[in-house]
Amino acid sequence: MVVSYSGNRLGYVRHTVNPHSNGHCITSIYYLNQNWDIKVHGSLLPISPEDWPIATNIKTLLDGLLIFWPDQWNLHEVEPADATRYAITIWYFDAKEWTATKDKLSASIQKESMGVKSPISQEKKKFTPELKKKKT
């Protein structure tokens, strides 16, 4: 996926891509931000395990490559920036894990249609990324 984040202070809240063993095994992000200055343009990518008070801040600089497991040990967010930034993201999948999760989700949806609450849908809400906009 090639991404362009507008420079109007948009980002994503802290999240994980793989909260339920959904097949996402590895996330890789390649940054394409030429002449990027964190002090002028803003935007770091904080990454840390769930419930840790301190994060490692990754600079989103040109030719930077970040590779990580997208689980609860590597929650991350996209901080708002004051300039347009670019990245290429590639997710590597485990087909067996994806199929198993898809089958569980399908069964969960069927149960919810009958009025039974599913633990999968409750957990999904916890880790679904949302767009955020910070005040300037």
Short mmCIF file of N, CA and C in Angstrom, two decimals:
data_model
loop_
_atom_site.label_atom_id
_atom_site.label_comp_id
_atom_site.label_asym_id
_atom_site.label_seq_id
_atom_site.Cartn_x
_atom_site.Cartn_y
_atom_site.Cartn_z
N MET A 1 0.84 -1.15 0.00
CA MET A 1 0.00 0.00 0.00
C MET A 1 0.90 1.23 0.00
N VAL A 2 0.69 2.13 -0.93
CA VAL A 2 1.40 3.41 -0.95
C VAL A 2 0.48 4.43 -0.29
N VAL A 3 1.03 5.16 0.68
CA VAL A 3 0.20 6.08 1.47
C VAL A 3 0.73 7.50 1.38
N SER A 4 -0.20 8.42 1.29
CA SER A 4 0.11 9.84 1.39
C SER A 4 -0.75 10.41 2.51
N TYR A 5 -0.11 10.83 3.60
CA TYR A 5 -0.83 11.45 4.71
C TYR A 5 -0.79 12.95 4.50
N SER A 6 -1.97 13.56 4.45
CA SER A 6 -2.01 15.01 4.23
C SER A 6 -1.37 15.72 5.41
N GLY A 7 -0.94 16.94 5.19
CA GLY A 7 -0.27 17.70 6.23
C GLY A 7 -1.21 18.52 7.08
N ASN A 8 -2.48 18.12 7.17
CA ASN A 8 -3.43 18.91 7.95
C ASN A 8 -3.68 18.32 9.35
N ARG A 9 -2.60 17.83 9.95
CA ARG A 9 -2.60 17.35 11.34
C ARG A 9 -3.41 16.07 11.54
N LEU A 10 -3.58 15.23 10.50
CA LEU A 10 -4.27 13.96 10.65
C LEU A 10 -3.27 12.85 10.99
N GLY A 11 -3.72 11.85 11.71
CA GLY A 11 -2.91 10.69 12.04
C GLY A 11 -3.81 9.55 12.48
N TYR A 12 -3.22 8.48 13.02
CA TYR A 12 -3.98 7.36 13.55
C TYR A 12 -3.64 7.19 15.02
N VAL A 13 -4.67 6.87 15.83
CA VAL A 13 -4.44 6.62 17.25
C VAL A 13 -3.66 5.32 17.41
N ARG A 14 -3.14 5.10 18.60
CA ARG A 14 -2.35 3.90 18.91
C ARG A 14 -3.20 2.65 18.65
N HIS A 15 -2.63 1.70 17.92
CA HIS A 15 -3.37 0.51 17.54
C HIS A 15 -2.42 -0.64 17.17
N THR A 16 -3.01 -1.80 16.95
CA THR A 16 -2.29 -2.93 16.41
C THR A 16 -3.03 -3.41 15.18
N VAL A 17 -2.32 -4.00 14.24
CA VAL A 17 -2.93 -4.49 13.01
C VAL A 17 -3.40 -5.94 13.21
N ASN A 18 -2.86 -6.62 14.22
CA ASN A 18 -3.16 -8.04 14.40
C ASN A 18 -3.58 -8.37 15.83
N PRO A 19 -4.75 -7.89 16.27
CA PRO A 19 -5.15 -8.17 17.64
C PRO A 19 -5.68 -9.59 17.85
N HIS A 20 -6.08 -10.28 16.78
CA HIS A 20 -6.72 -11.59 16.92
C HIS A 20 -6.09 -12.66 16.05
N SER A 21 -4.79 -12.62 15.84
CA SER A 21 -4.14 -13.59 14.96
C SER A 21 -4.84 -13.65 13.62
N ASN A 22 -4.96 -12.49 12.97
CA ASN A 22 -5.71 -12.38 11.72
C ASN A 22 -4.88 -12.64 10.47
N GLY A 23 -3.68 -13.15 10.64
CA GLY A 23 -2.85 -13.46 9.47
C GLY A 23 -1.74 -12.46 9.22
N HIS A 24 -1.84 -11.25 9.76
CA HIS A 24 -0.76 -10.27 9.61
C HIS A 24 0.43 -10.74 10.43
N CYS A 25 1.52 -11.11 9.78
CA CYS A 25 2.69 -11.63 10.50
C CYS A 25 3.76 -10.57 10.68
N ILE A 26 4.00 -9.79 9.64
CA ILE A 26 5.04 -8.78 9.67
C ILE A 26 4.54 -7.52 8.96
N THR A 27 4.83 -6.38 9.54
CA THR A 27 4.54 -5.10 8.89
C THR A 27 5.88 -4.48 8.52
N SER A 28 5.97 -3.98 7.31
CA SER A 28 7.17 -3.23 6.90
C SER A 28 6.71 -1.90 6.33
N ILE A 29 7.38 -0.83 6.75
CA ILE A 29 7.05 0.52 6.29
C ILE A 29 8.33 1.16 5.77
N TYR A 30 8.28 1.62 4.54
CA TYR A 30 9.42 2.30 3.92
C TYR A 30 9.03 3.76 3.74
N TYR A 31 9.82 4.67 4.29
CA TYR A 31 9.49 6.10 4.29
C TYR A 31 10.12 6.82 3.10
N LEU A 32 9.35 7.71 2.50
CA LEU A 32 9.75 8.42 1.27
C LEU A 32 9.78 9.93 1.47
N ASN A 33 10.09 10.39 2.66
CA ASN A 33 9.96 11.81 3.00
C ASN A 33 11.29 12.56 2.87
N GLN A 34 11.50 13.07 1.68
CA GLN A 34 12.75 13.80 1.41
C GLN A 34 12.77 15.13 2.15
N ASN A 35 13.92 15.47 2.72
CA ASN A 35 14.13 16.73 3.46
C ASN A 35 13.16 16.89 4.63
N TRP A 36 12.80 15.79 5.25
CA TRP A 36 11.86 15.84 6.37
C TRP A 36 12.60 16.27 7.63
N ASP A 37 12.04 17.26 8.32
CA ASP A 37 12.61 17.75 9.58
C ASP A 37 11.55 17.60 10.66
N ILE A 38 11.79 16.73 11.60
CA ILE A 38 10.82 16.45 12.67
C ILE A 38 10.43 17.73 13.40
N LYS A 39 11.39 18.62 13.64
CA LYS A 39 11.11 19.86 14.38
C LYS A 39 10.20 20.80 13.59
N VAL A 40 10.32 20.80 12.27
CA VAL A 40 9.53 21.69 11.42
C VAL A 40 8.22 21.04 10.99
N HIS A 41 8.29 19.79 10.52
CA HIS A 41 7.13 19.12 9.95
C HIS A 41 6.36 18.26 10.94
N GLY A 42 7.00 17.90 12.05
CA GLY A 42 6.36 17.05 13.03
C GLY A 42 6.38 15.60 12.58
N SER A 43 5.64 14.75 13.29
CA SER A 43 5.39 13.34 12.96
C SER A 43 6.51 12.39 13.30
N LEU A 44 6.27 11.63 14.31
CA LEU A 44 7.07 10.47 14.65
C LEU A 44 6.11 9.27 14.62
N LEU A 45 6.65 8.09 14.65
CA LEU A 45 5.82 6.89 14.78
C LEU A 45 6.19 6.25 16.11
N PRO A 46 5.41 6.54 17.18
CA PRO A 46 5.68 5.91 18.47
C PRO A 46 5.26 4.44 18.42
N ILE A 47 6.09 3.55 18.97
CA ILE A 47 5.78 2.13 18.99
C ILE A 47 6.20 1.56 20.34
N SER A 48 5.32 0.75 20.96
CA SER A 48 5.62 0.17 22.27
C SER A 48 4.65 -0.97 22.56
N PRO A 49 5.01 -1.84 23.50
CA PRO A 49 4.06 -2.88 23.93
C PRO A 49 2.85 -2.27 24.62
N GLU A 50 1.76 -3.02 24.61
CA GLU A 50 0.53 -2.59 25.27
C GLU A 50 0.81 -2.31 26.75
N ASP A 51 0.25 -1.23 27.27
CA ASP A 51 0.36 -0.83 28.67
C ASP A 51 1.74 -0.35 29.10
N TRP A 52 2.64 -0.10 28.16
CA TRP A 52 3.93 0.48 28.51
C TRP A 52 3.80 2.00 28.47
N PRO A 53 4.34 2.70 29.48
CA PRO A 53 4.20 4.15 29.51
C PRO A 53 5.16 4.88 28.57
N ILE A 54 6.21 4.20 28.11
CA ILE A 54 7.22 4.86 27.27
C ILE A 54 7.26 4.16 25.91
N ALA A 55 7.35 4.96 24.84
CA ALA A 55 7.41 4.41 23.48
C ALA A 55 8.75 4.76 22.84
N THR A 56 9.15 3.95 21.87
CA THR A 56 10.28 4.28 21.02
C THR A 56 9.73 5.12 19.88
N ASN A 57 10.31 6.28 19.62
CA ASN A 57 9.83 7.16 18.56
C ASN A 57 10.66 6.97 17.30
N ILE A 58 10.01 6.46 16.25
CA ILE A 58 10.67 6.21 14.98
C ILE A 58 10.55 7.46 14.11
N LYS A 59 11.66 7.93 13.59
CA LYS A 59 11.63 9.09 12.69
C LYS A 59 11.22 8.62 11.29
N THR A 60 10.33 9.35 10.67
CA THR A 60 9.79 8.98 9.35
C THR A 60 10.59 9.63 8.24
N LEU A 61 11.88 9.33 8.18
CA LEU A 61 12.80 9.99 7.26
C LEU A 61 12.98 9.21 5.95
N LEU A 62 13.45 9.89 4.92
CA LEU A 62 13.72 9.28 3.62
C LEU A 62 14.61 8.06 3.76
N ASP A 63 14.26 6.99 3.07
CA ASP A 63 15.00 5.73 3.05
C ASP A 63 14.95 4.99 4.39
N GLY A 64 14.07 5.40 5.30
CA GLY A 64 13.93 4.68 6.56
C GLY A 64 13.05 3.45 6.34
N LEU A 65 13.46 2.32 6.91
CA LEU A 65 12.69 1.09 6.80
C LEU A 65 12.43 0.56 8.21
N LEU A 66 11.16 0.36 8.52
CA LEU A 66 10.75 -0.17 9.81
C LEU A 66 10.07 -1.51 9.57
N ILE A 67 10.52 -2.55 10.28
CA ILE A 67 9.92 -3.88 10.18
C ILE A 67 9.58 -4.33 11.59
N PHE A 68 8.31 -4.75 11.80
CA PHE A 68 7.92 -5.19 13.14
C PHE A 68 6.75 -6.17 13.08
N TRP A 69 6.58 -6.93 14.18
CA TRP A 69 5.43 -7.81 14.32
C TRP A 69 4.25 -6.93 14.75
N PRO A 70 3.12 -7.00 14.04
CA PRO A 70 2.00 -6.09 14.31
C PRO A 70 1.03 -6.63 15.37
N ASP A 71 1.54 -6.96 16.54
CA ASP A 71 0.70 -7.51 17.59
C ASP A 71 0.69 -6.57 18.80
N GLN A 72 0.17 -7.05 19.94
CA GLN A 72 0.07 -6.20 21.13
C GLN A 72 1.43 -5.78 21.68
N TRP A 73 2.51 -6.43 21.26
CA TRP A 73 3.84 -6.02 21.70
C TRP A 73 4.34 -4.82 20.92
N ASN A 74 3.68 -4.48 19.83
CA ASN A 74 4.12 -3.37 18.99
C ASN A 74 2.96 -2.47 18.59
N LEU A 75 2.25 -1.97 19.59
CA LEU A 75 1.22 -0.98 19.31
C LEU A 75 1.90 0.26 18.75
N HIS A 76 1.28 0.87 17.78
CA HIS A 76 1.91 2.04 17.14
C HIS A 76 0.83 3.04 16.74
N GLU A 77 1.26 4.25 16.48
CA GLU A 77 0.35 5.28 16.01
C GLU A 77 1.05 6.12 14.96
N VAL A 78 0.26 6.84 14.19
CA VAL A 78 0.81 7.78 13.22
C VAL A 78 0.50 9.16 13.77
N GLU A 79 1.52 9.86 14.22
CA GLU A 79 1.30 11.18 14.80
C GLU A 79 0.98 12.20 13.71
N PRO A 80 0.15 13.19 14.02
CA PRO A 80 -0.16 14.24 13.06
C PRO A 80 1.09 14.99 12.61
N ALA A 81 1.06 15.45 11.37
CA ALA A 81 2.21 16.19 10.81
C ALA A 81 1.71 17.48 10.16
N ASP A 82 2.66 18.41 9.97
CA ASP A 82 2.34 19.70 9.37
C ASP A 82 2.67 19.76 7.88
N ALA A 83 3.08 18.64 7.30
CA ALA A 83 3.39 18.58 5.87
C ALA A 83 2.98 17.20 5.37
N THR A 84 2.73 17.08 4.08
CA THR A 84 2.36 15.79 3.51
C THR A 84 3.54 14.83 3.62
N ARG A 85 3.26 13.61 4.03
CA ARG A 85 4.31 12.60 4.14
C ARG A 85 3.89 11.34 3.38
N TYR A 86 4.89 10.57 2.97
CA TYR A 86 4.65 9.42 2.10
C TYR A 86 5.33 8.18 2.67
N ALA A 87 4.69 7.02 2.44
CA ALA A 87 5.25 5.75 2.89
C ALA A 87 4.70 4.62 2.04
N ILE A 88 5.46 3.54 1.97
CA ILE A 88 4.98 2.30 1.36
C ILE A 88 4.90 1.28 2.48
N THR A 89 3.72 0.69 2.66
CA THR A 89 3.53 -0.31 3.71
C THR A 89 3.24 -1.65 3.06
N ILE A 90 3.91 -2.68 3.55
CA ILE A 90 3.67 -4.04 3.07
C ILE A 90 3.42 -4.92 4.29
N TRP A 91 2.32 -5.67 4.24
CA TRP A 91 2.01 -6.63 5.30
C TRP A 91 2.25 -8.03 4.74
N TYR A 92 2.94 -8.84 5.49
CA TYR A 92 3.14 -10.24 5.13
C TYR A 92 2.12 -11.07 5.89
N PHE A 93 1.45 -11.98 5.17
CA PHE A 93 0.36 -12.76 5.74
C PHE A 93 0.71 -14.23 5.90
N ASP A 94 0.08 -14.85 6.89
CA ASP A 94 0.08 -16.30 7.08
C ASP A 94 -1.30 -16.75 6.63
N ALA A 95 -1.39 -17.45 5.50
CA ALA A 95 -2.68 -17.83 4.91
C ALA A 95 -3.50 -18.73 5.84
N LYS A 96 -2.85 -19.66 6.54
CA LYS A 96 -3.58 -20.56 7.44
C LYS A 96 -4.20 -19.79 8.60
N GLU A 97 -3.42 -18.87 9.17
CA GLU A 97 -3.93 -18.06 10.28
C GLU A 97 -5.09 -17.20 9.83
N TRP A 98 -4.97 -16.59 8.65
CA TRP A 98 -6.02 -15.73 8.10
C TRP A 98 -7.30 -16.52 7.89
N THR A 99 -7.20 -17.72 7.31
CA THR A 99 -8.38 -18.56 7.05
C THR A 99 -9.06 -18.96 8.36
N ALA A 100 -8.27 -19.35 9.36
CA ALA A 100 -8.84 -19.73 10.66
C ALA A 100 -9.57 -18.56 11.30
N THR A 101 -8.99 -17.37 11.25
CA THR A 101 -9.62 -16.19 11.84
C THR A 101 -10.88 -15.80 11.07
N LYS A 102 -10.81 -15.90 9.75
CA LYS A 102 -11.98 -15.58 8.93
C LYS A 102 -13.14 -16.51 9.28
N ASP A 103 -12.85 -17.80 9.50
CA ASP A 103 -13.89 -18.75 9.88
C ASP A 103 -14.48 -18.42 11.24
N LYS A 104 -13.60 -18.05 12.22
CA LYS A 104 -14.09 -17.65 13.55
C LYS A 104 -14.97 -16.41 13.46
N LEU A 105 -14.52 -15.43 12.67
CA LEU A 105 -15.28 -14.19 12.52
C LEU A 105 -16.63 -14.45 11.87
N SER A 106 -16.67 -15.32 10.89
CA SER A 106 -17.91 -15.66 10.22
C SER A 106 -18.89 -16.29 11.21
N ALA A 107 -18.39 -17.21 12.05
CA ALA A 107 -19.24 -17.83 13.07
C ALA A 107 -19.71 -16.79 14.08
N SER A 108 -18.82 -15.86 14.43
CA SER A 108 -19.15 -14.80 15.38
C SER A 108 -20.27 -13.90 14.83
N ILE A 109 -20.17 -13.56 13.55
CA ILE A 109 -21.19 -12.72 12.92
C ILE A 109 -22.54 -13.43 12.92
N GLN A 110 -22.53 -14.72 12.65
CA GLN A 110 -23.77 -15.49 12.67
C GLN A 110 -24.39 -15.48 14.07
N LYS A 111 -23.56 -15.64 15.12
CA LYS A 111 -24.06 -15.62 16.49
C LYS A 111 -24.64 -14.25 16.83
N GLU A 112 -23.93 -13.18 16.43
CA GLU A 112 -24.40 -11.83 16.74
C GLU A 112 -25.72 -11.52 16.03
N SER A 113 -25.91 -12.09 14.84
CA SER A 113 -27.17 -11.87 14.13
C SER A 113 -28.33 -12.53 14.89
N MET A 114 -28.00 -13.47 15.78
CA MET A 114 -29.02 -14.13 16.61
C MET A 114 -29.08 -13.50 18.00
N GLY A 115 -28.34 -12.39 18.21
CA GLY A 115 -28.38 -11.67 19.48
C GLY A 115 -27.35 -12.08 20.50
N VAL A 116 -26.38 -12.92 20.15
CA VAL A 116 -25.35 -13.36 21.07
C VAL A 116 -24.11 -12.50 20.88
N LYS A 117 -23.63 -11.85 21.96
CA LYS A 117 -22.43 -11.01 21.86
C LYS A 117 -21.19 -11.86 21.76
N SER A 118 -20.29 -11.45 20.88
CA SER A 118 -19.08 -12.22 20.62
C SER A 118 -17.87 -11.54 21.24
N PRO A 119 -16.96 -12.31 21.89
CA PRO A 119 -15.73 -11.71 22.43
C PRO A 119 -14.83 -11.17 21.32
N ILE A 120 -14.91 -11.72 20.13
CA ILE A 120 -14.08 -11.23 19.02
C ILE A 120 -14.47 -9.81 18.65
N SER A 121 -15.77 -9.53 18.53
CA SER A 121 -16.19 -8.19 18.15
C SER A 121 -15.88 -7.18 19.25
N GLN A 122 -15.95 -7.60 20.53
CA GLN A 122 -15.63 -6.70 21.63
C GLN A 122 -14.15 -6.33 21.61
N GLU A 123 -13.26 -7.30 21.38
CA GLU A 123 -11.82 -7.03 21.30
C GLU A 123 -11.49 -6.20 20.08
N LYS A 124 -12.17 -6.43 18.97
CA LYS A 124 -11.89 -5.69 17.74
C LYS A 124 -12.06 -4.19 17.98
N LYS A 125 -13.08 -3.80 18.72
CA LYS A 125 -13.32 -2.39 19.01
C LYS A 125 -12.12 -1.78 19.74
N LYS A 126 -11.48 -2.56 20.62
CA LYS A 126 -10.36 -2.06 21.41
C LYS A 126 -9.16 -1.70 20.55
N PHE A 127 -8.92 -2.47 19.48
CA PHE A 127 -7.69 -2.29 18.71
C PHE A 127 -7.90 -1.73 17.30
N THR A 128 -9.11 -1.30 16.96
CA THR A 128 -9.36 -0.76 15.63
C THR A 128 -8.81 0.66 15.57
N PRO A 129 -7.94 0.95 14.59
CA PRO A 129 -7.38 2.30 14.51
C PRO A 129 -8.44 3.32 14.09
N GLU A 130 -8.33 4.51 14.63
CA GLU A 130 -9.23 5.60 14.27
C GLU A 130 -8.39 6.78 13.83
N LEU A 131 -8.95 7.55 12.90
CA LEU A 131 -8.29 8.79 12.51
C LEU A 131 -8.36 9.75 13.68
N LYS A 132 -7.30 10.51 13.86
CA LYS A 132 -7.34 11.52 14.91
C LYS A 132 -6.81 12.83 14.32
N LYS A 133 -7.25 13.91 14.86
CA LYS A 133 -6.77 15.20 14.44
C LYS A 133 -6.40 15.97 15.70
N LYS A 134 -5.14 16.40 15.77
CA LYS A 134 -4.69 17.17 16.92
C LYS A 134 -4.87 18.65 16.65
N LYS A 135 -5.08 19.37 17.72
CA LYS A 135 -5.20 20.83 17.61
C LYS A 135 -3.85 21.41 17.25
N THR A 136 -3.87 22.46 16.46
CA THR A 136 -2.61 23.11 16.06
C THR A 136 -2.14 24.08 17.11
#
